[in-house]
mmCIF file of C-alpha atoms in Angstrom:
data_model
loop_
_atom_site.group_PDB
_atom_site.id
_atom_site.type_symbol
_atom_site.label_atom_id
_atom_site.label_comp_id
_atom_site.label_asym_id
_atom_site.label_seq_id
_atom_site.Cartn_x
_atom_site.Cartn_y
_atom_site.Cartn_z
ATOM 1 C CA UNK A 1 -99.955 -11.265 -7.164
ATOM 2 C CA UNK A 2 -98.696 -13.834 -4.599
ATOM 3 C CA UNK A 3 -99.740 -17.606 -4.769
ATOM 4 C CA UNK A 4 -101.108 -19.207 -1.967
ATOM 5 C CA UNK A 5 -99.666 -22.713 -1.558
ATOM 6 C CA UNK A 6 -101.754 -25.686 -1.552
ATOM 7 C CA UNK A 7 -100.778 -26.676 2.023
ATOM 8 C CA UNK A 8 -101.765 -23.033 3.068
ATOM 9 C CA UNK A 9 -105.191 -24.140 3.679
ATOM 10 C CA UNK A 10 -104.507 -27.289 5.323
ATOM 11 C CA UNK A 11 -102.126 -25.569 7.970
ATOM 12 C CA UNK A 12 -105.233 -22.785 8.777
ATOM 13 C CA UNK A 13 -107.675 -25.803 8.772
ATOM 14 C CA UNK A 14 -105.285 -28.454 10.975
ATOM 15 C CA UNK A 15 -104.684 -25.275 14.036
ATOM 16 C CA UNK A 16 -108.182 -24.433 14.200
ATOM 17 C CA UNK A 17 -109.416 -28.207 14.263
ATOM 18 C CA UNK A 18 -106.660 -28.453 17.226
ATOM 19 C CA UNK A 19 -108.074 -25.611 18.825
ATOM 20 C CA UNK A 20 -111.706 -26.756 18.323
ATOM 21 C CA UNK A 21 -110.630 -30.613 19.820
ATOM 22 C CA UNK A 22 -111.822 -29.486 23.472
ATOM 23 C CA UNK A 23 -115.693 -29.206 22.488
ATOM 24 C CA UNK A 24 -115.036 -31.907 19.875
ATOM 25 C CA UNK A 25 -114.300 -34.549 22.522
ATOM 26 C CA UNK A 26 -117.167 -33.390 24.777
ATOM 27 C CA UNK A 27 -119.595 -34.656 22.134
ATOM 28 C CA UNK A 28 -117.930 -38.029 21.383
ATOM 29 C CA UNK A 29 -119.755 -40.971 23.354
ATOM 30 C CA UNK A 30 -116.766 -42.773 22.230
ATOM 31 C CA UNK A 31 -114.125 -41.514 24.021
ATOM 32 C CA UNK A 32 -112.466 -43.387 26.711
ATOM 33 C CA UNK A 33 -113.103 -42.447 30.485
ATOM 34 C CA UNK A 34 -110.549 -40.340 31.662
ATOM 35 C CA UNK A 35 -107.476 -41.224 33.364
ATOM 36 C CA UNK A 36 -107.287 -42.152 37.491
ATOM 37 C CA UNK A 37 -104.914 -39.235 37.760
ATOM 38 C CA UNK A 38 -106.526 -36.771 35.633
ATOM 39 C CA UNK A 39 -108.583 -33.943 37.717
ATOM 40 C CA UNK A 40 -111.837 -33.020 37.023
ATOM 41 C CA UNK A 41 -114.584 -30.650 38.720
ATOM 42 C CA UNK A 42 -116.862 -33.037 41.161
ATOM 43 C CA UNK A 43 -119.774 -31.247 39.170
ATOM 44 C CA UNK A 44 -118.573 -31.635 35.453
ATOM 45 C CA UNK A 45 -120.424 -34.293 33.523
ATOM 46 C CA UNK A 46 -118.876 -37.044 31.658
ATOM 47 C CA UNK A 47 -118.856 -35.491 28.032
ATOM 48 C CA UNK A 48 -116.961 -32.531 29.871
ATOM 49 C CA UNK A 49 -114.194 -34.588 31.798
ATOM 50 C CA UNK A 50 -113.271 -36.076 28.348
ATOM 51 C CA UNK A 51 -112.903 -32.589 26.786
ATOM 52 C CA UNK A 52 -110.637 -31.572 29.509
ATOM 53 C CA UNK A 53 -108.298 -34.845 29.100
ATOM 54 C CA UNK A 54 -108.248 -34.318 25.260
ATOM 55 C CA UNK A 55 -107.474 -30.800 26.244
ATOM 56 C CA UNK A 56 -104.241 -31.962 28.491
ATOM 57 C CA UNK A 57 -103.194 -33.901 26.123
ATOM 58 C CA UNK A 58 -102.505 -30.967 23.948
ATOM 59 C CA UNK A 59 -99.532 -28.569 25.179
ATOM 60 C CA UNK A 60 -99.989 -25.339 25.407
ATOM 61 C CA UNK A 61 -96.507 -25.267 23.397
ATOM 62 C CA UNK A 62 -98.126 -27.403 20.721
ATOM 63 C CA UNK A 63 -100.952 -24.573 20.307
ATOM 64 C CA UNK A 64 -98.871 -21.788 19.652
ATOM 65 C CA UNK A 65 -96.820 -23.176 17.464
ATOM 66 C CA UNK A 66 -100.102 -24.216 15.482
ATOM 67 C CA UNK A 67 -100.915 -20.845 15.734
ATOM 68 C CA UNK A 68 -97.736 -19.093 14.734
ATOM 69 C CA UNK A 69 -98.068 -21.008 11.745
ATOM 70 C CA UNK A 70 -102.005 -19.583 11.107
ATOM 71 C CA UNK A 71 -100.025 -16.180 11.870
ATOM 72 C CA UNK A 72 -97.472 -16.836 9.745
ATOM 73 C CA UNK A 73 -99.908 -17.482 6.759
ATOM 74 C CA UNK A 74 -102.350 -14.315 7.741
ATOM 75 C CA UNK A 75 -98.965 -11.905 7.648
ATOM 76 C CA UNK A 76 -98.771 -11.817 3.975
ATOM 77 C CA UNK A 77 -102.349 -11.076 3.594
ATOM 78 C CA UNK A 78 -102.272 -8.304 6.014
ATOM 79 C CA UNK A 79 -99.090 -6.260 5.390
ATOM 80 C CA UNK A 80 -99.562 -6.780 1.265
ATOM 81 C CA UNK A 81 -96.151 -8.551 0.481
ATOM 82 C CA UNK A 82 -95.395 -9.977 -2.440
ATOM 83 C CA UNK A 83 -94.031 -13.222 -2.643
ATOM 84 C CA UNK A 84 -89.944 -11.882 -2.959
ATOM 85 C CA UNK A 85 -90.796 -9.507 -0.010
ATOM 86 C CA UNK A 86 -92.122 -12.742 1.631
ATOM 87 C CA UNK A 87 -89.325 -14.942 1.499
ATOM 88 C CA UNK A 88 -87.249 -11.650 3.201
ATOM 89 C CA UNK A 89 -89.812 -11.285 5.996
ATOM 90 C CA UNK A 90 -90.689 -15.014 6.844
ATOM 91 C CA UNK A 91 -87.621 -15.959 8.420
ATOM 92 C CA UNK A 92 -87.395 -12.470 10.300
ATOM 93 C CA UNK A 93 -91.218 -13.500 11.798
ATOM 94 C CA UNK A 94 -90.359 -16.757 12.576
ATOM 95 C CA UNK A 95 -87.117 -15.189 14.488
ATOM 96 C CA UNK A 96 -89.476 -13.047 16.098
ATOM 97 C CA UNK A 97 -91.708 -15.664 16.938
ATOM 98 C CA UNK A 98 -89.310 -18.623 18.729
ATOM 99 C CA UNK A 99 -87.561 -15.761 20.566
ATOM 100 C CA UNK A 100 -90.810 -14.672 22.184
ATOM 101 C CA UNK A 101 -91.626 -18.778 23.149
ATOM 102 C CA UNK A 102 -88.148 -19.188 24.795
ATOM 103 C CA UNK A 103 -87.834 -16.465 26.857
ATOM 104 C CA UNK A 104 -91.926 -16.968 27.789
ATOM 105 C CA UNK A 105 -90.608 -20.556 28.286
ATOM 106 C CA UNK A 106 -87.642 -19.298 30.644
ATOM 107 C CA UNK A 107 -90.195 -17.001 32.597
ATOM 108 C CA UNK A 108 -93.112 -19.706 33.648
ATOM 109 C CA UNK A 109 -89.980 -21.725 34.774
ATOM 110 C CA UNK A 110 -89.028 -19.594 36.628
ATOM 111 C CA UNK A 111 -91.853 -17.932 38.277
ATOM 112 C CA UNK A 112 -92.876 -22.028 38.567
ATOM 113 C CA UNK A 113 -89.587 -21.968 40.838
ATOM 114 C CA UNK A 114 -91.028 -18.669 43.080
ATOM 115 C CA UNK A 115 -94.432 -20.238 43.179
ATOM 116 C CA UNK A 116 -92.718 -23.642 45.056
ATOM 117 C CA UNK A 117 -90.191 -21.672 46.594
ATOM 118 C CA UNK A 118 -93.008 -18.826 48.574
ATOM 119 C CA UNK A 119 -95.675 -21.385 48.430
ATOM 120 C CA UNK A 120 -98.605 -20.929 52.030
ATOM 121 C CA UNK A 121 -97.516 -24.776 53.048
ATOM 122 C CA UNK A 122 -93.711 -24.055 52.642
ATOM 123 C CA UNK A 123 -92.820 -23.809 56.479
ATOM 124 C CA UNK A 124 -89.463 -22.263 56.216
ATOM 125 C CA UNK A 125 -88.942 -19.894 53.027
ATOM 126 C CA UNK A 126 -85.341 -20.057 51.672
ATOM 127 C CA UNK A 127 -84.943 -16.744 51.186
ATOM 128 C CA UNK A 128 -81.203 -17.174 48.898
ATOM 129 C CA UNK A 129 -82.990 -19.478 46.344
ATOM 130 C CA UNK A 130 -85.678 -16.786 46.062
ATOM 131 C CA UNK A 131 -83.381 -14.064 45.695
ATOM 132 C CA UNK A 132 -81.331 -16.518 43.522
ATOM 133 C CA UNK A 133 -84.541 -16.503 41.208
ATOM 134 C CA UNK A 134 -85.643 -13.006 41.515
ATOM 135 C CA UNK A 135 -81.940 -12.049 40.176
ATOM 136 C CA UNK A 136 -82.589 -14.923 36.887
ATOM 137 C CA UNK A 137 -85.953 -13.416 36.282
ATOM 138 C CA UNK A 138 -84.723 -9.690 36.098
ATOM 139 C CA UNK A 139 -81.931 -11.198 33.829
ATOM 140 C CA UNK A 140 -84.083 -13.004 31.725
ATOM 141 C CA UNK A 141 -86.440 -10.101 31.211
ATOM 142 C CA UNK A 142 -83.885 -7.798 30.204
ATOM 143 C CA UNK A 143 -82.511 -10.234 27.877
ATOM 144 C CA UNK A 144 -85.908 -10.923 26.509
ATOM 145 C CA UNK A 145 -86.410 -7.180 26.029
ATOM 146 C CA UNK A 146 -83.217 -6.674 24.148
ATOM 147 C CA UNK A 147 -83.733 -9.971 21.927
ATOM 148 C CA UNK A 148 -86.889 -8.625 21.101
ATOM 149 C CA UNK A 149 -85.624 -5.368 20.032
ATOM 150 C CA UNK A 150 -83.144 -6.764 17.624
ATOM 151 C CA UNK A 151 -85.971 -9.221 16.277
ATOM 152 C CA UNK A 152 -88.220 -6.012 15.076
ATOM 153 C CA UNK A 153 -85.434 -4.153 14.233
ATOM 154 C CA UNK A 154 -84.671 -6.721 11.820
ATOM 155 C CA UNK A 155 -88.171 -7.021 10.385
ATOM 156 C CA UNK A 156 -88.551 -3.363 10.410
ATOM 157 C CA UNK A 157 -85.831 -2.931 8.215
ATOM 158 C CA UNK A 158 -87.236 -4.686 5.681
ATOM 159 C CA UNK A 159 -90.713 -3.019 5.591
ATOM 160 C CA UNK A 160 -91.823 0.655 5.139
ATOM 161 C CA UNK A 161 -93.053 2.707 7.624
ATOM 162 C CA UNK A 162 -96.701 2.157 7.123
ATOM 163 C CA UNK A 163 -95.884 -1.812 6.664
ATOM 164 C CA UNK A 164 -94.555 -1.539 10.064
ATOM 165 C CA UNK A 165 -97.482 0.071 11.512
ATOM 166 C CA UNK A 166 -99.138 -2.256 10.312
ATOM 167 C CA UNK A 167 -97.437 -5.530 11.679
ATOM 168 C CA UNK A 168 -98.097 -3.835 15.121
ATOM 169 C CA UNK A 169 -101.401 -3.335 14.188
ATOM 170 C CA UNK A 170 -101.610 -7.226 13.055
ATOM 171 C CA UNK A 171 -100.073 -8.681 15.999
ATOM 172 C CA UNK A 172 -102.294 -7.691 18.155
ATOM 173 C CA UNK A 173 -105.030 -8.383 15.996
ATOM 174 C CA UNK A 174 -103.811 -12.165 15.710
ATOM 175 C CA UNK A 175 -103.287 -11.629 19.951
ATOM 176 C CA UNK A 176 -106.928 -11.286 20.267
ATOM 177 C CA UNK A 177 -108.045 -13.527 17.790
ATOM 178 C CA UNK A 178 -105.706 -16.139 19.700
ATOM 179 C CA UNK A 179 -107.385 -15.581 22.838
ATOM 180 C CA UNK A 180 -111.217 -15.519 21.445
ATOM 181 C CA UNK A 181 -110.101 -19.130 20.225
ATOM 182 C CA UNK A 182 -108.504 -20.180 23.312
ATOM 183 C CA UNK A 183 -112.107 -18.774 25.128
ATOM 184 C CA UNK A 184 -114.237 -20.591 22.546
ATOM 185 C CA UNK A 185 -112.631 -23.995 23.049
ATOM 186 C CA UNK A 186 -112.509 -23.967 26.419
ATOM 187 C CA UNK A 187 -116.422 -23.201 26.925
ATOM 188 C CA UNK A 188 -116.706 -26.342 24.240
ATOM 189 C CA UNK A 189 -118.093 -23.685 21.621
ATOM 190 C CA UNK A 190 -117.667 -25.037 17.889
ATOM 191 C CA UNK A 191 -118.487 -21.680 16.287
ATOM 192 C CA UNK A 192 -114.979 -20.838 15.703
ATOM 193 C CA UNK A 193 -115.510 -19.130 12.407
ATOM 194 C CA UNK A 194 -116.719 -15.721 13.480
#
């Protein structure tokens, strides 16, 4: 029987509140107006401009690493670990997890770069610095493949066969209950515990 930790609850509870701030903020007559330099829709009303400041405000980065930590918490439940068989797969999933962010990191930078670089209003395309970047991208994608290989390697070699199933299974479980969070924030809807 594993024992959950008392700040198990509060981690769940803190990345969903983060996720819910968006439709939180829309509600709040208190908040301040938004920014001079922060965009909004010509159409949106006040309650929503303030959502989508709050919403800024909070990286993207921030997010998933809220949520890693709700996966995190979720992975013992779902692939039945006891807490010795925990403490082996943790640091393999958290591995797993921060090599995924840096090479998705790496990638928006540099498909950032190709956006600027083959922009419509760039007059003259500099056709070295795209190849330059089109060579770093197919670099960092087969680096990113082979990282990731040796990160599930690693965590399947701790669990059995039907364990490892079952992480696949659970990751993209976690995927799609990532993005039906993401959705539900963003539309400023506070029933997040479907």
């Amino acid at each position: 029987m594993r024992i959950r930790h008392p700040w198990t609850n509060a981690i769940v509870a803190g990345a969903l509140a983060v996720i819910a701030v968006a439709p939180a903020a829309a509600q709040d007559p208190q908040s301040p107006p938004p920014a001079a330099n922060t965009r909004t829709r010509p159409d949106a009303r006040p309650g929503q401009a303030r959502a989508a400041q709050q919403a800024d405000r909070l990286e993207i980065g921030e997010l998933q690493r809220l949520f890693d930590a709700y996966t995190v918490m979720q992975a013992q439940d779902a692939l039945q670990l006891d807490d010795a068989q925990f403490g082996q797969f943790l640091p393999k999933l958290k591995s797993l997890q921060e090599t995924r962010r840096r090479n998705e990191q790496g990638r928006v930078q540099l498909v950032g770069d190709l956006a600027r670089l083959t922009a419509p209003s760039v007059a003259a395309v500099d056709e070295a610095a795209v190849r330059d970047r089109l060579r770093a991208l197919q670099e960092l994608e087969g680096r990113a493949a082979a990282e990731l290989r040796r990160a599930y390697d690693a965590i399947d070699q701790q669990l059995d066969v039907r364990r490892q199933a079952r992480f696949r299974v659970f990751e993209q479980s976690m995927e799609r209950r990532k993005l039906q969070l993401m959705l539900r924030a963003r539309r400023g809807n506070p029933g997040l515990n479907d």
